[in-house]
Amino acid sequence: LTLSLSDYNHCGKLSFAPVDLNNVLETLINNYLPLAQSQKKSLTLDIPQPLPIITCDEIKIRQALINLIKNAFEATSEKDSVEVTAHFNEKRVIIAIKDTGKGISEDKRSKIFQPFVTEKESGTGLGLAITQKIAEAHKGSIRVYSKEFIGTKFIISLPIFQK
């Protein structure tokens, strides 16, 4: 909990550098493939066109993406899938993490980005709050779409160029 609180308090402090999100996403997916296989889940990455280099804090963006992928794995069962997709337009890179897990009820969705809100027995309730703070510190955003018993999709939008 102390480490999570420290992460929460410091997630707005960024160290910007040019980052290749293609490599970041490919590495994360490759790191999670053994877990997906052991849990009999499908894990895919779809980047139709190579993403542009963006200026961001790679460690913080990686932390945000790990939080979302980890949550997707925790919300899914055997034979479910986790899909990571990424594309871009002139101004933004959009990364979506979608799962076919248990979904989030409407009343819980409105609170999931608040600190210390969790449904997990061993959770701190800081993962999504940290992820949101990281996205916003990059002048980006995070949205959630979910239907109970169907699945959840988180979308992170990040600017290609920081002003």
C-alpha positions as a printed Julia matrix, in Angstrom:
163×3 Matrix{Float64}:
   0.0     0.0     0.0
   2.85    2.4     0.82
   4.36    1.88   -2.65
   0.96    2.44   -4.28
   0.43    5.63   -2.29
   3.86    6.85   -3.34
   3.02    6.03   -6.99
  -0.27    7.9    -6.63
   1.4    10.95   -5.11
   4.17   11.04   -7.73
   2.39    9.98  -10.93
   2.11   13.62  -12.05
   5.91   14.08  -11.96
   7.04   13.21  -15.46
  10.34   12.69  -17.22
   9.66   13.29  -20.93
  11.59   11.64  -23.76
  10.78   10.32  -27.25
   9.15    6.89  -26.89
   8.33    4.15  -29.41
   4.96    2.88  -28.17
   5.1     0.03  -30.71
   8.02   -1.46  -28.76
   6.42   -0.71  -25.38
   3.18   -2.5   -26.35
   4.94   -5.45  -28.02
   7.16   -5.95  -24.96
   4.18   -5.81  -22.57
   2.19   -8.32  -24.62
   5.2   -10.67  -24.89
   5.65  -10.44  -21.11
   1.98  -11.35  -20.51
   1.76  -14.17  -23.09
   3.01  -16.9   -20.7
   0.36  -15.85  -18.15
  -2.33  -15.85  -20.84
  -1.3   -19.35  -21.95
  -1.17  -20.7   -18.38
  -4.65  -19.25  -17.68
  -5.98  -20.49  -21.06
  -6.87  -16.98  -22.2
  -6.37  -15.29  -25.54
  -4.1   -12.22  -25.6
  -3.69  -10.23  -28.81
  -2.08   -7.0   -29.95
  -3.31   -5.17  -33.04
  -1.47   -2.12  -34.36
  -2.71   -1.69  -37.96
  -0.11    1.01  -38.74
   3.1     1.62  -36.79
   2.51    4.29  -34.17
   4.51    7.52  -34.35
   7.18    8.27  -31.77
   5.56   10.33  -29.0
   7.05   12.44  -26.23
   6.04   10.97  -22.88
   7.3     9.42  -19.67
   7.84    5.82  -20.77
   7.95    4.38  -17.24
   4.66    6.05  -16.27
   2.89    5.09  -19.52
   4.14    1.52  -19.11
   2.8     1.53  -15.52
  -0.62    2.75  -16.71
  -0.79    0.07  -19.41
   0.32   -2.67  -16.99
  -2.44   -1.6   -14.57
  -5.04   -1.96  -17.33
  -3.72   -5.28  -18.67
  -3.43   -6.68  -15.13
  -7.02   -5.64  -14.38
  -8.2    -7.25  -17.63
  -6.55  -10.54  -16.62
  -8.09  -10.36  -13.15
 -11.57   -9.73  -14.63
 -11.42  -12.65  -17.07
 -11.77  -16.41  -16.82
 -10.52  -19.37  -18.84
 -11.33  -19.02  -22.58
 -11.86  -15.23  -22.24
  -9.79  -12.81  -24.27
  -7.79   -9.63  -23.72
  -7.2    -7.47  -26.79
  -4.86   -4.51  -26.97
  -5.28   -2.26  -30.01
  -3.58    0.99  -30.92
  -4.02    3.51  -33.67
  -3.45    7.23  -34.19
  -4.73   10.31  -35.93
  -3.04   13.66  -36.61
  -3.01   14.63  -32.93
  -3.39   11.57  -30.71
  -2.43    7.97  -30.12
  -5.36    5.87  -28.93
  -4.72    2.63  -27.03
  -7.59    0.34  -26.1
  -7.49   -2.6   -23.69
 -10.61   -4.72  -24.11
 -11.57   -7.9   -22.29
 -14.44  -10.38  -22.44
 -14.58  -10.65  -18.65
 -17.28  -10.08  -16.07
 -17.7    -6.36  -16.81
 -18.35   -3.5   -14.4
 -21.82   -2.55  -13.22
 -23.05    0.95  -14.01
 -23.04    2.07  -10.36
 -19.41    0.93   -9.91
 -18.21    2.46  -13.21
 -18.83    5.99  -11.94
 -16.44    5.42   -9.01
 -13.64    3.28  -10.44
 -11.15    6.13  -10.91
 -11.55    7.31   -7.3
  -8.68    6.37   -4.95
  -9.27    3.4    -2.63
 -12.29    2.08   -4.55
 -11.8    -1.64   -5.24
 -13.75   -4.86   -5.61
 -10.65   -6.98   -5.07
  -9.88   -8.62   -1.74
  -6.2    -7.78   -2.01
  -6.5    -4.56   -4.06
  -5.5    -1.1    -2.86
  -7.99    0.7    -5.09
  -5.2     2.88   -6.46
  -4.41    1.25   -9.83
  -7.07    3.01  -11.91
  -6.68    6.26   -9.97
  -2.94    6.19  -10.77
  -3.64    5.29  -14.4
  -6.03    8.24  -14.75
  -3.54   10.65  -13.14
  -0.79    9.44  -15.5
  -3.02    9.93  -18.57
  -4.07   13.41  -17.42
  -0.49   14.4   -16.54
   0.33   13.65  -20.21
  -2.59   15.9   -21.29
  -4.41   12.72  -22.25
  -7.53   10.99  -21.07
  -8.91    7.59  -20.11
 -12.45    6.35  -20.65
 -14.18    3.13  -19.73
 -16.99    1.27  -21.49
 -18.39   -1.84  -19.86
 -21.36   -4.17  -19.83
 -21.83   -6.68  -17.05
 -21.12  -10.28  -18.12
 -19.91   -9.07  -21.55
 -16.66   -7.24  -20.88
 -14.85   -3.96  -20.45
 -12.87   -1.62  -22.66
 -10.51    1.08  -21.42
  -9.33    3.68  -23.92
  -6.28    5.85  -23.26
  -5.78    8.82  -25.56
  -2.4    10.56  -25.55
  -1.2    13.59  -27.51
   1.52   12.89  -30.06
   3.18   16.21  -29.28
   3.37   17.73  -25.79
   2.94   21.49  -25.67
